[in-house]
Amino acid sequence: MDAYTPIRNCGLSFKFRCPKTWDSLRVTRDPGVRHCEACRKDVYLCVTDEETALRAREGRCVAREMPKDTGESEHLLGEVAADDPMVVRLQTLRREKRIDQALNSPSSQACPTCKFPIPDSAQACVVCE
C-alpha cells in the first residue's frame, strides 16, 4: 500500500477553475496562503498530492504549480473536484491506513458505527473519525 506513488500534476480536475494568477492574489501572513479579493476566499498553495487532497476535502481553493511546454511553470487556481481520481485514491489510502492502525493497536472496545476496534490510545474511532 505504501508503494503507491501518484503522478503529480497529471490531470487534476477542478470543479471551478479560477482565472486569477497566484501573483495577483493578496499576500497574507502565511507564505502558503493568499487571499482572492474577487471571491473573498483564501487560496492555499499545495505542493503535494496529500495537501491538495486535504484542501479539496475541506472545500478550499488551491493553487497548484503545473509545468508548461516551455519548461516554465504556472499556478492553476480553483476548487478541486471531490471526485478527482487523485483525491479519491488518497482518501482510500488514508482510510486503509486508519483501518490498519485500528486492527494493530490494543483495543478494549469496538466502534458502534463501523465495528472496528477503537485503539485504547484514541479518543474516538480512527476509522470513522
PDB file of C-alpha atoms in Angstrom:
ATOM      1  CA  MET A   1       0.000   0.000   0.000  1.00  0.00           C
ATOM      2  CA  ASP A   2       2.815   2.464   0.780  1.00  0.00           C
ATOM      3  CA  ALA A   3       4.334   1.653  -2.615  1.00  0.00           C
ATOM      4  CA  TYR A   4       1.678   3.802  -4.312  1.00  0.00           C
ATOM      5  CA  THR A   5       3.354   6.807  -5.908  1.00  0.00           C
ATOM      6  CA  PRO A   6       0.967   9.247  -7.538  1.00  0.00           C
ATOM      7  CA  ILE A   7       1.969  11.004 -10.714  1.00  0.00           C
ATOM      8  CA  ARG A   8       1.923  14.644  -9.664  1.00  0.00           C
ATOM      9  CA  ASN A   9       0.183  17.290 -11.696  1.00  0.00           C
ATOM     10  CA  CYS A  10      -1.391  14.781 -14.031  1.00  0.00           C
ATOM     11  CA  GLY A  11      -4.979  15.550 -14.971  1.00  0.00           C
ATOM     12  CA  LEU A  12      -6.054  17.397 -11.835  1.00  0.00           C
ATOM     13  CA  SER A  13      -9.813  18.018 -12.072  1.00  0.00           C
ATOM     14  CA  PHE A  14     -11.190  21.358 -10.944  1.00  0.00           C
ATOM     15  CA  LYS A  15     -14.867  21.884 -10.195  1.00  0.00           C
ATOM     16  CA  PHE A  16     -14.120  25.593 -10.530  1.00  0.00           C
ATOM     17  CA  ARG A  17     -11.051  26.924 -12.361  1.00  0.00           C
ATOM     18  CA  CYS A  18     -10.093  30.471 -11.330  1.00  0.00           C
ATOM     19  CA  PRO A  19      -8.739  32.831 -13.995  1.00  0.00           C
ATOM     20  CA  LYS A  20      -6.578  34.685 -11.429  1.00  0.00           C
ATOM     21  CA  THR A  21      -2.850  34.148 -11.019  1.00  0.00           C
ATOM     22  CA  TRP A  22      -1.059  33.345  -7.765  1.00  0.00           C
ATOM     23  CA  ASP A  23       0.962  36.555  -8.073  1.00  0.00           C
ATOM     24  CA  SER A  24      -2.210  38.669  -8.419  1.00  0.00           C
ATOM     25  CA  LEU A  25      -3.635  37.471  -5.083  1.00  0.00           C
ATOM     26  CA  ARG A  26      -3.172  39.483  -1.894  1.00  0.00           C
ATOM     27  CA  VAL A  27      -0.255  38.278   0.235  1.00  0.00           C
ATOM     28  CA  THR A  28      -1.121  37.104   3.778  1.00  0.00           C
ATOM     29  CA  ARG A  29       0.999  36.413   6.859  1.00  0.00           C
ATOM     30  CA  ASP A  30       1.268  32.778   5.763  1.00  0.00           C
ATOM     31  CA  PRO A  31       3.504  32.449   2.659  1.00  0.00           C
ATOM     32  CA  GLY A  32       1.472  29.400   1.569  1.00  0.00           C
ATOM     33  CA  VAL A  33      -1.867  31.240   1.651  1.00  0.00           C
ATOM     34  CA  ARG A  34      -3.041  34.188  -0.423  1.00  0.00           C
ATOM     35  CA  HIS A  35      -6.388  35.945  -0.454  1.00  0.00           C
ATOM     36  CA  CYS A  36      -8.594  36.488  -3.510  1.00  0.00           C
ATOM     37  CA  GLU A  37     -10.382  39.838  -3.350  1.00  0.00           C
ATOM     38  CA  ALA A  38     -12.811  38.798  -6.120  1.00  0.00           C
ATOM     39  CA  CYS A  39     -14.345  35.790  -4.324  1.00  0.00           C
ATOM     40  CA  ARG A  40     -13.164  36.735  -0.819  1.00  0.00           C
ATOM     41  CA  LYS A  41     -11.616  33.328  -0.212  1.00  0.00           C
ATOM     42  CA  ASP A  42      -8.175  32.197   0.872  1.00  0.00           C
ATOM     43  CA  VAL A  43      -6.208  30.186  -1.678  1.00  0.00           C
ATOM     44  CA  TYR A  44      -3.825  27.520  -0.382  1.00  0.00           C
ATOM     45  CA  LEU A  45      -0.591  26.737  -2.213  1.00  0.00           C
ATOM     46  CA  CYS A  46      -0.395  22.945  -2.455  1.00  0.00           C
ATOM     47  CA  VAL A  47       2.919  21.308  -3.238  1.00  0.00           C
ATOM     48  CA  THR A  48       1.983  17.658  -2.693  1.00  0.00           C
ATOM     49  CA  ASP A  49      -0.938  15.476  -3.657  1.00  0.00           C
ATOM     50  CA  GLU A  50      -1.665  14.965   0.065  1.00  0.00           C
ATOM     51  CA  GLU A  51      -2.017  18.719   0.612  1.00  0.00           C
ATOM     52  CA  THR A  52      -4.200  19.047  -2.472  1.00  0.00           C
ATOM     53  CA  ALA A  53      -6.474  16.194  -1.370  1.00  0.00           C
ATOM     54  CA  LEU A  54      -6.746  17.643   2.150  1.00  0.00           C
ATOM     55  CA  ARG A  55      -7.724  21.086   0.860  1.00  0.00           C
ATOM     56  CA  ALA A  56     -10.169  19.521  -1.629  1.00  0.00           C
ATOM     57  CA  ARG A  57     -11.883  17.628   1.208  1.00  0.00           C
ATOM     58  CA  GLU A  58     -12.100  20.912   3.118  1.00  0.00           C
ATOM     59  CA  GLY A  59     -13.666  22.645   0.087  1.00  0.00           C
ATOM     60  CA  ARG A  60     -10.792  25.134  -0.114  1.00  0.00           C
ATOM     61  CA  CYS A  61      -9.422  26.929  -3.149  1.00  0.00           C
ATOM     62  CA  VAL A  62      -5.952  25.753  -4.101  1.00  0.00           C
ATOM     63  CA  ALA A  63      -3.035  26.846  -6.211  1.00  0.00           C
ATOM     64  CA  ARG A  64      -1.060  24.038  -7.810  1.00  0.00           C
ATOM     65  CA  GLU A  65       2.135  24.535  -9.791  1.00  0.00           C
ATOM     66  CA  MET A  66       1.919  22.970 -13.235  1.00  0.00           C
ATOM     67  CA  PRO A  67       4.719  22.664 -15.781  1.00  0.00           C
ATOM     68  CA  LYS A  68       4.261  24.339 -19.161  1.00  0.00           C
ATOM     69  CA  ASP A  69       5.604  23.144 -22.511  1.00  0.00           C
ATOM     70  CA  THR A  70       8.136  25.991 -22.455  1.00  0.00           C
ATOM     71  CA  GLY A  71       9.882  24.485 -19.416  1.00  0.00           C
ATOM     72  CA  GLU A  72       8.487  27.199 -17.164  1.00  0.00           C
ATOM     73  CA  SER A  73       5.614  26.652 -14.780  1.00  0.00           C
ATOM     74  CA  GLU A  74       2.359  28.322 -13.826  1.00  0.00           C
ATOM     75  CA  HIS A  75      -0.039  28.004 -10.927  1.00  0.00           C
ATOM     76  CA  LEU A  76      -3.505  26.672 -11.631  1.00  0.00           C
ATOM     77  CA  LEU A  77      -6.058  28.037  -9.182  1.00  0.00           C
ATOM     78  CA  GLY A  78      -9.521  26.860  -8.219  1.00  0.00           C
ATOM     79  CA  GLU A  79     -11.525  24.304  -6.281  1.00  0.00           C
ATOM     80  CA  VAL A  80     -10.523  20.692  -6.885  1.00  0.00           C
ATOM     81  CA  ALA A  81     -13.406  18.359  -7.689  1.00  0.00           C
ATOM     82  CA  ALA A  82     -14.164  15.995  -4.794  1.00  0.00           C
ATOM     83  CA  ASP A  83     -14.359  13.118  -7.280  1.00  0.00           C
ATOM     84  CA  ASP A  84     -10.901  13.839  -8.730  1.00  0.00           C
ATOM     85  CA  PRO A  85      -9.202  10.411  -9.081  1.00  0.00           C
ATOM     86  CA  MET A  86      -6.150  11.540  -7.112  1.00  0.00           C
ATOM     87  CA  VAL A  87      -8.312  12.818  -4.257  1.00  0.00           C
ATOM     88  CA  VAL A  88     -10.392   9.634  -4.184  1.00  0.00           C
ATOM     89  CA  ARG A  89      -7.269   7.433  -4.265  1.00  0.00           C
ATOM     90  CA  LEU A  90      -5.594   9.335  -1.422  1.00  0.00           C
ATOM     91  CA  GLN A  91      -8.801   9.232   0.660  1.00  0.00           C
ATOM     92  CA  THR A  92      -8.916   5.465   0.163  1.00  0.00           C
ATOM     93  CA  LEU A  93      -5.265   5.069   1.175  1.00  0.00           C
ATOM     94  CA  ARG A  94      -5.828   7.261   4.232  1.00  0.00           C
ATOM     95  CA  ARG A  95      -8.815   5.151   5.310  1.00  0.00           C
ATOM     96  CA  GLU A  96      -6.863   1.921   4.780  1.00  0.00           C
ATOM     97  CA  LYS A  97      -4.048   3.252   6.995  1.00  0.00           C
ATOM     98  CA  ARG A  98      -6.588   4.111   9.716  1.00  0.00           C
ATOM     99  CA  ILE A  99      -8.045   0.588   9.487  1.00  0.00           C
ATOM    100  CA  ASP A 100      -4.540  -0.884   9.820  1.00  0.00           C
ATOM    101  CA  GLN A 101      -3.964   1.321  12.865  1.00  0.00           C
ATOM    102  CA  ALA A 102      -7.224   0.164  14.450  1.00  0.00           C
ATOM    103  CA  LEU A 103      -6.539  -3.505  13.796  1.00  0.00           C
ATOM    104  CA  ASN A 104      -2.945  -3.370  15.027  1.00  0.00           C
ATOM    105  CA  SER A 105      -3.468  -1.397  18.247  1.00  0.00           C
ATOM    106  CA  PRO A 106      -4.507  -2.700  21.647  1.00  0.00           C
ATOM    107  CA  SER A 107      -8.237  -2.193  21.999  1.00  0.00           C
ATOM    108  CA  SER A 108     -10.836  -2.815  24.650  1.00  0.00           C
ATOM    109  CA  GLN A 109     -13.861  -1.556  22.709  1.00  0.00           C
ATOM    110  CA  ALA A 110     -15.362  -1.503  19.223  1.00  0.00           C
ATOM    111  CA  CYS A 111     -16.870   1.408  17.348  1.00  0.00           C
ATOM    112  CA  PRO A 112     -20.688   1.236  17.464  1.00  0.00           C
ATOM    113  CA  THR A 113     -20.884   2.555  13.881  1.00  0.00           C
ATOM    114  CA  CYS A 114     -18.234   0.662  11.883  1.00  0.00           C
ATOM    115  CA  LYS A 115     -17.442  -2.135  14.401  1.00  0.00           C
ATOM    116  CA  PHE A 116     -13.671  -1.700  14.005  1.00  0.00           C
ATOM    117  CA  PRO A 117     -11.658  -1.717  17.254  1.00  0.00           C
ATOM    118  CA  ILE A 118     -11.037   1.681  18.856  1.00  0.00           C
ATOM    119  CA  PRO A 119      -7.377   1.842  19.912  1.00  0.00           C
ATOM    120  CA  ASP A 120      -7.091   2.407  23.657  1.00  0.00           C
ATOM    121  CA  SER A 121      -4.848   5.403  22.905  1.00  0.00           C
ATOM    122  CA  ALA A 122      -7.554   7.105  20.767  1.00  0.00           C
ATOM    123  CA  GLN A 123     -10.313   9.442  21.923  1.00  0.00           C
ATOM    124  CA  ALA A 124     -12.646   8.276  19.138  1.00  0.00           C
ATOM    125  CA  CYS A 125     -12.810   5.786  16.296  1.00  0.00           C
ATOM    126  CA  VAL A 126      -9.836   6.280  13.981  1.00  0.00           C
ATOM    127  CA  VAL A 127     -11.705   4.684  11.068  1.00  0.00           C
ATOM    128  CA  CYS A 128     -14.931   6.743  11.177  1.00  0.00           C
ATOM    129  CA  GLU A 129     -13.299   9.820  12.661  1.00  0.00           C
TER     130      GLU A 129
END
